[in-house]
Amino acid sequence: QIDKYLYAMRLSDETLLDVMARFRREMKNGLSRDVNPTAAVKMLPTFVRSIPDGSEKGDFIALDLGGSYFRILRVKVSHEKKQTVQMESEIYNTPEDIMHGSGTRLFDHVAECLGDFMEKQQIKDKKLPVGFTFSFPCRQSKLDEGILITWTKRFKASGVEGADVVRLLNKAIKKRGDYDADIMAVVNDTVGTMMTCGFDDQRCEVGLIIGTGTNACYMEEMRHIDLVEGDEGRMCINTEWGAFGDDGSLEDIRTEFDREIDRGSLNPGKQLFEKMVSGLYMGELVRLILVKMAKEGLLFEGRITPELLTKGKFETKHVSAIEKSKEGLNKAKEILTRLGVEPSHEDCIAVQHVCTIVSFRSANLVASTLGAILNQLRDNKGVGRLRTTVGVDGSLYKMHPQYARRLHKTTRRLVPDSEVRFLLSESGSGKGAAMVTAVAYRLSEQHRLIDETLAEFKLTHEQLLQVKKRMRAEMEAGLKKKTHETAKVKMLPTFVRSTPDGTENGDFLALDLGGTNFRVLLVKIRSGKRRTVEMHNKIYAIPIEVMQGTGEELFDHIVTCISDFLDYMGIKGARLPLGFTFSFPCKQTSLDAGILLNWTKGFKATDCEGEDVVYLLREGIKRREEFDLDVVAVVNDTVGTMMTCAYEDPNCEIGLIVGTGSNACYMEEMRNIEMVDGEQGRMCVNTEWGAFGDNGCLDDIRTIYDKAVDDFSLNAGKQRYEKMISGMYLGEIVRNILIDFTKRGFLFRGQISETLKTRHIFETKFLSQIERDSWRTLLSSLEIILVSVCVKKKSLNQGAQGFLKSNERIKNDFSAEMPGASLEDVSVQLLHSTGAAGPSSPTALVSFHSFSRIMHQTVKDLAPNCDVTFLLSEDGSGKGAALITAVGCRLREAEQ
């Protein structure tokens, strides 16, 4: 009969799943900047970005204001053998007249109690970090600010709503003048609960309170929080879910008793979900049901007493007592007798059943909203099965004999793909406020040390001007005959005396050797009104055994590849002019002669260093006896890049490569090149600037990480500038920073995996991906990038994510600014040489999305008198080799 009477309160799983879906939509609305102002569930950002990681330590004060009692705690977190927490607390009364008086009186009272506590603890002379648990809805824009939205729980102090409670408390403390306090965090009691439990279980990422009121918080991905800038890491969201349904979304499941409760409340139409589930209203709900049933003759033989009609006479603690399994019926008789209704045994059984239906509905509804949060967490993590911990506090959850079990059971039924542990908060939310403060203190201390360390990468304008000045001096030393031999920046003449003028015409072969792949191209250049360049190419692999075998084997392999290409194109009979892009340091004595100074990039072929590579190629062709070629030019890839772009833009006179390695070339006045006879015209100079700093001139800006990378490289002490800026080494520099910061406990809980110890495991392309805001993609790709490289996924905390993002950006800025400084000096050299303002066009920039922007801006800042255009080389250096050959042929014909 009662089941039939209270049918509307017995919710099916289908209805609960529907409520879960509705709450998920409400969460989404609250997180959205556009919809938040009208959303019922406010989803307030708390600016708590991390749960405790076990490394917190220090001495903290916690204030806990949320009811008629005000608690102050001193929390000492220490690390001797293991992390321990000592707590001492004092409870102060908050009189009714203060709760309902002015805001100034309320905060003066809080400041007075805090002063008394500090006096007793003998710490008035210390400025300890303070965490403030303020259990009322607040809007926050930072961790140490809380704008009160509205008072709840019988508080009505004037002048506080719309004000920052931290500022009001600081003002009251300052007015006293007898002690100082550093309020680092203001937190909601729900957040305090999550942090308290998070100290004991680092999987805890949900806080839940089911007591007088109800609320929940959880760790949300920053990318979903429109109200706060930034996409990296996570932040705790205070859902304020008590207001769920205030927009009418629960009308179909609210009963006549819920509506009556609301009409008689202090805040009609507000906190409707809370009124259906929380301890403040549960006893009253049962009383209203009993009155109606008695009026209809279903209970107490229709007897209704003044006590039964009195609001608040049937309390939630009575519901808990009646639902006890053994003594419940006796308690029911005792409680009902006090209400004067003289219950029969059947009445007691019926009342117990009513209590069960009301409390069960509460547990079921809370399981629905909690289920929505768990599904959000699971989807955020992109996992099939979620493992997480929910920290719980509140008198209803703790005191009701069946509530916790019912909640757990329904939650597991509604979200079967979540493995949830419920952890009871033993120490209340005060300890949580201290833990939030401890985390904030740890993070601020870590950020200070991280910023201090990374400051070395943030070069000042003055430092960059110094780099520019030093590069200029090194360039001059490389160009002069007297100092050329000892100069580190070799400034090698290339014998390329002109960029394309548009009259080039003909078919040319180009070879491009600079790595594990070797490219052969046929380039058809047509001049006239419609200039065209048509290219055909084929890529051939160079096996490691050939790269590191004999020189003869290497050049025989190259000739075999050329032979195959000529067959492929059907041009074996033609003696075509050939340009050879040879991307290794060479000393040229003419356009078609290049002496290999030393192998790089993993090549080790014997009998090549000190030899003319064009001669070695010609000898290989002779040995083959199948075809003949006219080798016109041997060029560096940087020169090839300049020539490719110069064909599109005649103003181009600088070539720049910032890729695996880094180098630059430019058109220098012949009068400045003492290594080559003649003073007329210009010649392209290959700076080989990677060796800048090999004489120690950059030691003042090299960091310990740069030195570590250099020490473990194949050519320690050489190419130092290249190792500071180029793609081959940036990832390795970051890996060394990660190792150092992990050793210092800033990252990955101080655990260095074996994989992270592997050199070159952190590739430079990862920096580019992280810079492009795809940290989440990296994280979810499990065994790739940082997760496989560094630690297991669970150890990658938010601090690590935030650090990595900033670290990559700092390192990227540094490596972009450095070539900017050197390039600026090349531009100035041109300016001085030609008397024209910056007609330069460097190319081939590293593809970091911010790299080119930073480099362009730095060049602009350091060379204000140079108007520099940057043109990206689309066709690589192979086309450039063909163009150099075409220019060489044009000049050769002109001489004849």
PDB file of N, CA and C in Angstrom, residues 11-60:
ATOM      1  N   LEU A  11      12.358   5.298  -7.920  1.00  0.00           N
ATOM      2  CA  LEU A  11      12.866   5.609  -9.264  1.00  0.00           C
ATOM      3  C   LEU A  11      13.507   4.380  -9.898  1.00  0.00           C
ATOM      4  N   SER A  12      13.087   4.069 -11.118  1.00  0.00           N
ATOM      5  CA  SER A  12      13.661   2.924 -11.846  1.00  0.00           C
ATOM      6  C   SER A  12      15.063   3.270 -12.335  1.00  0.00           C
ATOM      7  N   ASP A  13      15.835   2.251 -12.688  1.00  0.00           N
ATOM      8  CA  ASP A  13      17.176   2.481 -13.239  1.00  0.00           C
ATOM      9  C   ASP A  13      17.102   3.296 -14.528  1.00  0.00           C
ATOM     10  N   GLU A  14      16.045   3.092 -15.289  1.00  0.00           N
ATOM     11  CA  GLU A  14      15.861   3.849 -16.540  1.00  0.00           C
ATOM     12  C   GLU A  14      15.751   5.340 -16.235  1.00  0.00           C
ATOM     13  N   THR A  15      14.954   5.653 -15.189  1.00  0.00           N
ATOM     14  CA  THR A  15      14.805   7.060 -14.777  1.00  0.00           C
ATOM     15  C   THR A  15      16.132   7.611 -14.257  1.00  0.00           C
ATOM     16  N   LEU A  16      16.838   6.812 -13.466  1.00  0.00           N
ATOM     17  CA  LEU A  16      18.121   7.262 -12.901  1.00  0.00           C
ATOM     18  C   LEU A  16      19.141   7.522 -14.007  1.00  0.00           C
ATOM     19  N   LEU A  17      19.174   6.676 -15.023  1.00  0.00           N
ATOM     20  CA  LEU A  17      20.089   6.886 -16.156  1.00  0.00           C
ATOM     21  C   LEU A  17      19.710   8.158 -16.914  1.00  0.00           C
ATOM     22  N   ASP A  18      18.410   8.433 -16.980  1.00  0.00           N
ATOM     23  CA  ASP A  18      17.935   9.655 -17.627  1.00  0.00           C
ATOM     24  C   ASP A  18      18.378  10.883 -16.820  1.00  0.00           C
ATOM     25  N   VAL A  19      18.246  10.805 -15.487  1.00  0.00           N
ATOM     26  CA  VAL A  19      18.706  11.899 -14.609  1.00  0.00           C
ATOM     27  C   VAL A  19      20.209  12.100 -14.792  1.00  0.00           C
ATOM     28  N   MET A  20      20.945  10.999 -14.913  1.00  0.00           N
ATOM     29  CA  MET A  20      22.396  11.050 -15.119  1.00  0.00           C
ATOM     30  C   MET A  20      22.725  11.810 -16.410  1.00  0.00           C
ATOM     31  N   ALA A  21      21.987  11.499 -17.476  1.00  0.00           N
ATOM     32  CA  ALA A  21      22.211  12.173 -18.770  1.00  0.00           C
ATOM     33  C   ALA A  21      21.873  13.658 -18.669  1.00  0.00           C
ATOM     34  N   ARG A  22      20.800  13.981 -17.928  1.00  0.00           N
ATOM     35  CA  ARG A  22      20.414  15.390 -17.757  1.00  0.00           C
ATOM     36  C   ARG A  22      21.508  16.159 -17.013  1.00  0.00           C
ATOM     37  N   PHE A  23      22.020  15.523 -15.941  1.00  0.00           N
ATOM     38  CA  PHE A  23      23.046  16.219 -15.159  1.00  0.00           C
ATOM     39  C   PHE A  23      24.319  16.409 -15.991  1.00  0.00           C
ATOM     40  N   ARG A  24      24.643  15.441 -16.836  1.00  0.00           N
ATOM     41  CA  ARG A  24      25.814  15.572 -17.710  1.00  0.00           C
ATOM     42  C   ARG A  24      25.647  16.799 -18.622  1.00  0.00           C
ATOM     43  N   ARG A  25      24.415  16.997 -19.126  1.00  0.00           N
ATOM     44  CA  ARG A  25      24.152  18.180 -19.970  1.00  0.00           C
ATOM     45  C   ARG A  25      24.298  19.468 -19.154  1.00  0.00           C
ATOM     46  N   GLU A  26      23.807  19.417 -17.906  1.00  0.00           N
ATOM     47  CA  GLU A  26      23.915  20.601 -17.032  1.00  0.00           C
ATOM     48  C   GLU A  26      25.383  20.938 -16.757  1.00  0.00           C
ATOM     49  N   MET A  27      26.202  19.890 -16.564  1.00  0.00           N
ATOM     50  CA  MET A  27      27.642  20.109 -16.353  1.00  0.00           C
ATOM     51  C   MET A  27      28.254  20.823 -17.554  1.00  0.00           C
ATOM     52  N   LYS A  28      27.906  20.332 -18.735  1.00  0.00           N
ATOM     53  CA  LYS A  28      28.436  20.923 -19.980  1.00  0.00           C
ATOM     54  C   LYS A  28      28.031  22.392 -20.086  1.00  0.00           C
ATOM     55  N   ASN A  29      26.764  22.688 -19.745  1.00  0.00           N
ATOM     56  CA  ASN A  29      26.285  24.076 -19.789  1.00  0.00           C
ATOM     57  C   ASN A  29      27.070  24.959 -18.823  1.00  0.00           C
ATOM     58  N   GLY A  30      27.289  24.439 -17.615  1.00  0.00           N
ATOM     59  CA  GLY A  30      28.016  25.216 -16.605  1.00  0.00           C
ATOM     60  C   GLY A  30      29.458  25.492 -16.991  1.00  0.00           C
ATOM     61  N   LEU A  31      30.055  24.570 -17.731  1.00  0.00           N
ATOM     62  CA  LEU A  31      31.462  24.731 -18.150  1.00  0.00           C
ATOM     63  C   LEU A  31      31.602  25.676 -19.340  1.00  0.00           C
ATOM     64  N   SER A  32      30.505  25.904 -20.062  1.00  0.00           N
ATOM     65  CA  SER A  32      30.553  26.716 -21.277  1.00  0.00           C
ATOM     66  C   SER A  32      30.447  28.203 -20.940  1.00  0.00           C
ATOM     67  N   ARG A  33      31.335  28.993 -21.517  1.00  0.00           N
ATOM     68  CA  ARG A  33      31.331  30.439 -21.253  1.00  0.00           C
ATOM     69  C   ARG A  33      30.013  31.075 -21.709  1.00  0.00           C
ATOM     70  N   ASP A  34      29.497  30.622 -22.848  1.00  0.00           N
ATOM     71  CA  ASP A  34      28.297  31.238 -23.417  1.00  0.00           C
ATOM     72  C   ASP A  34      27.050  30.944 -22.592  1.00  0.00           C
ATOM     73  N   VAL A  35      26.947  29.707 -22.082  1.00  0.00           N
ATOM     74  CA  VAL A  35      25.705  29.280 -21.412  1.00  0.00           C
ATOM     75  C   VAL A  35      25.787  29.430 -19.893  1.00  0.00           C
ATOM     76  N   ASN A  36      27.005  29.535 -19.338  1.00  0.00           N
ATOM     77  CA  ASN A  36      27.173  29.556 -17.877  1.00  0.00           C
ATOM     78  C   ASN A  36      26.293  30.575 -17.143  1.00  0.00           C
ATOM     79  N   PRO A  37      26.166  31.811 -17.662  1.00  0.00           N
ATOM     80  CA  PRO A  37      25.361  32.794 -16.904  1.00  0.00           C
ATOM     81  C   PRO A  37      23.938  32.328 -16.613  1.00  0.00           C
ATOM     82  N   THR A  38      23.352  31.529 -17.504  1.00  0.00           N
ATOM     83  CA  THR A  38      21.967  31.068 -17.282  1.00  0.00           C
ATOM     84  C   THR A  38      21.909  29.624 -16.797  1.00  0.00           C
ATOM     85  N   ALA A  39      23.055  28.956 -16.662  1.00  0.00           N
ATOM     86  CA  ALA A  39      23.069  27.548 -16.245  1.00  0.00           C
ATOM     87  C   ALA A  39      22.682  27.430 -14.775  1.00  0.00           C
ATOM     88  N   ALA A  40      21.926  26.375 -14.446  1.00  0.00           N
ATOM     89  CA  ALA A  40      21.528  26.147 -13.053  1.00  0.00           C
ATOM     90  C   ALA A  40      22.699  25.598 -12.246  1.00  0.00           C
ATOM     91  N   VAL A  41      23.457  24.675 -12.847  1.00  0.00           N
ATOM     92  CA  VAL A  41      24.615  24.065 -12.173  1.00  0.00           C
ATOM     93  C   VAL A  41      25.840  24.877 -12.580  1.00  0.00           C
ATOM     94  N   LYS A  42      26.405  25.638 -11.651  1.00  0.00           N
ATOM     95  CA  LYS A  42      27.366  26.691 -11.993  1.00  0.00           C
ATOM     96  C   LYS A  42      28.771  26.202 -12.344  1.00  0.00           C
ATOM     97  N   MET A  43      29.165  25.003 -11.915  1.00  0.00           N
ATOM     98  CA  MET A  43      30.473  24.437 -12.292  1.00  0.00           C
ATOM     99  C   MET A  43      31.600  25.453 -12.073  1.00  0.00           C
ATOM    100  N   LEU A  44      31.776  25.854 -10.819  1.00  0.00           N
ATOM    101  CA  LEU A  44      32.709  26.947 -10.499  1.00  0.00           C
ATOM    102  C   LEU A  44      34.168  26.479 -10.498  1.00  0.00           C
ATOM    103  N   PRO A  45      35.037  27.126 -11.271  1.00  0.00           N
ATOM    104  CA  PRO A  45      36.471  26.787 -11.210  1.00  0.00           C
ATOM    105  C   PRO A  45      37.029  27.151  -9.836  1.00  0.00           C
ATOM    106  N   THR A  46      37.856  26.286  -9.268  1.00  0.00           N
ATOM    107  CA  THR A  46      38.383  26.524  -7.915  1.00  0.00           C
ATOM    108  C   THR A  46      39.841  26.968  -7.920  1.00  0.00           C
ATOM    109  N   PHE A  47      40.518  26.837  -9.069  1.00  0.00           N
ATOM    110  CA  PHE A  47      41.937  27.152  -9.216  1.00  0.00           C
ATOM    111  C   PHE A  47      42.835  26.225  -8.397  1.00  0.00           C
ATOM    112  N   VAL A  48      42.249  25.098  -7.948  1.00  0.00           N
ATOM    113  CA  VAL A  48      43.051  24.013  -7.367  1.00  0.00           C
ATOM    114  C   VAL A  48      43.430  23.119  -8.541  1.00  0.00           C
ATOM    115  N   ARG A  49      44.730  23.075  -8.861  1.00  0.00           N
ATOM    116  CA  ARG A  49      45.173  22.431 -10.103  1.00  0.00           C
ATOM    117  C   ARG A  49      45.819  21.067  -9.888  1.00  0.00           C
ATOM    118  N   SER A  50      45.973  20.664  -8.647  1.00  0.00           N
ATOM    119  CA  SER A  50      46.665  19.385  -8.405  1.00  0.00           C
ATOM    120  C   SER A  50      46.230  18.815  -7.065  1.00  0.00           C
ATOM    121  N   ILE A  51      46.122  17.503  -6.990  1.00  0.00           N
ATOM    122  CA  ILE A  51      45.910  16.857  -5.696  1.00  0.00           C
ATOM    123  C   ILE A  51      47.284  16.620  -5.064  1.00  0.00           C
ATOM    124  N   PRO A  52      47.351  16.319  -3.757  1.00  0.00           N
ATOM    125  CA  PRO A  52      48.669  16.090  -3.131  1.00  0.00           C
ATOM    126  C   PRO A  52      49.429  14.959  -3.827  1.00  0.00           C
ATOM    127  N   ASP A  53      50.743  15.127  -3.989  1.00  0.00           N
ATOM    128  CA  ASP A  53      51.530  14.065  -4.646  1.00  0.00           C
ATOM    129  C   ASP A  53      52.437  13.336  -3.666  1.00  0.00           C
ATOM    130  N   GLY A  54      52.299  13.687  -2.378  1.00  0.00           N
ATOM    131  CA  GLY A  54      53.100  12.983  -1.370  1.00  0.00           C
ATOM    132  C   GLY A  54      54.403  13.681  -1.020  1.00  0.00           C
ATOM    133  N   SER A  55      54.723  14.761  -1.747  1.00  0.00           N
ATOM    134  CA  SER A  55      55.992  15.447  -1.469  1.00  0.00           C
ATOM    135  C   SER A  55      55.785  16.733  -0.662  1.00  0.00           C
ATOM    136  N   GLU A  56      54.525  17.037  -0.306  1.00  0.00           N
ATOM    137  CA  GLU A  56      54.246  18.269   0.437  1.00  0.00           C
ATOM    138  C   GLU A  56      54.878  18.216   1.834  1.00  0.00           C
ATOM    139  N   LYS A  57      55.322  19.362   2.294  1.00  0.00           N
ATOM    140  CA  LYS A  57      55.807  19.451   3.680  1.00  0.00           C
ATOM    141  C   LYS A  57      55.716  20.902   4.139  1.00  0.00           C
ATOM    142  N   GLY A  58      55.653  21.088   5.462  1.00  0.00           N
ATOM    143  CA  GLY A  58      55.600  22.443   5.992  1.00  0.00           C
ATOM    144  C   GLY A  58      54.608  22.571   7.132  1.00  0.00           C
ATOM    145  N   ASP A  59      54.470  23.798   7.602  1.00  0.00           N
ATOM    146  CA  ASP A  59      53.628  24.143   8.749  1.00  0.00           C
ATOM    147  C   ASP A  59      52.528  25.069   8.237  1.00  0.00           C
ATOM    148  N   PHE A  60      51.261  24.674   8.396  1.00  0.00           N
ATOM    149  CA  PHE A  60      50.159  25.423   7.797  1.00  0.00           C
ATOM    150  C   PHE A  60      49.040  25.658   8.808  1.00  0.00           C
TER     151      PHE A  60
END
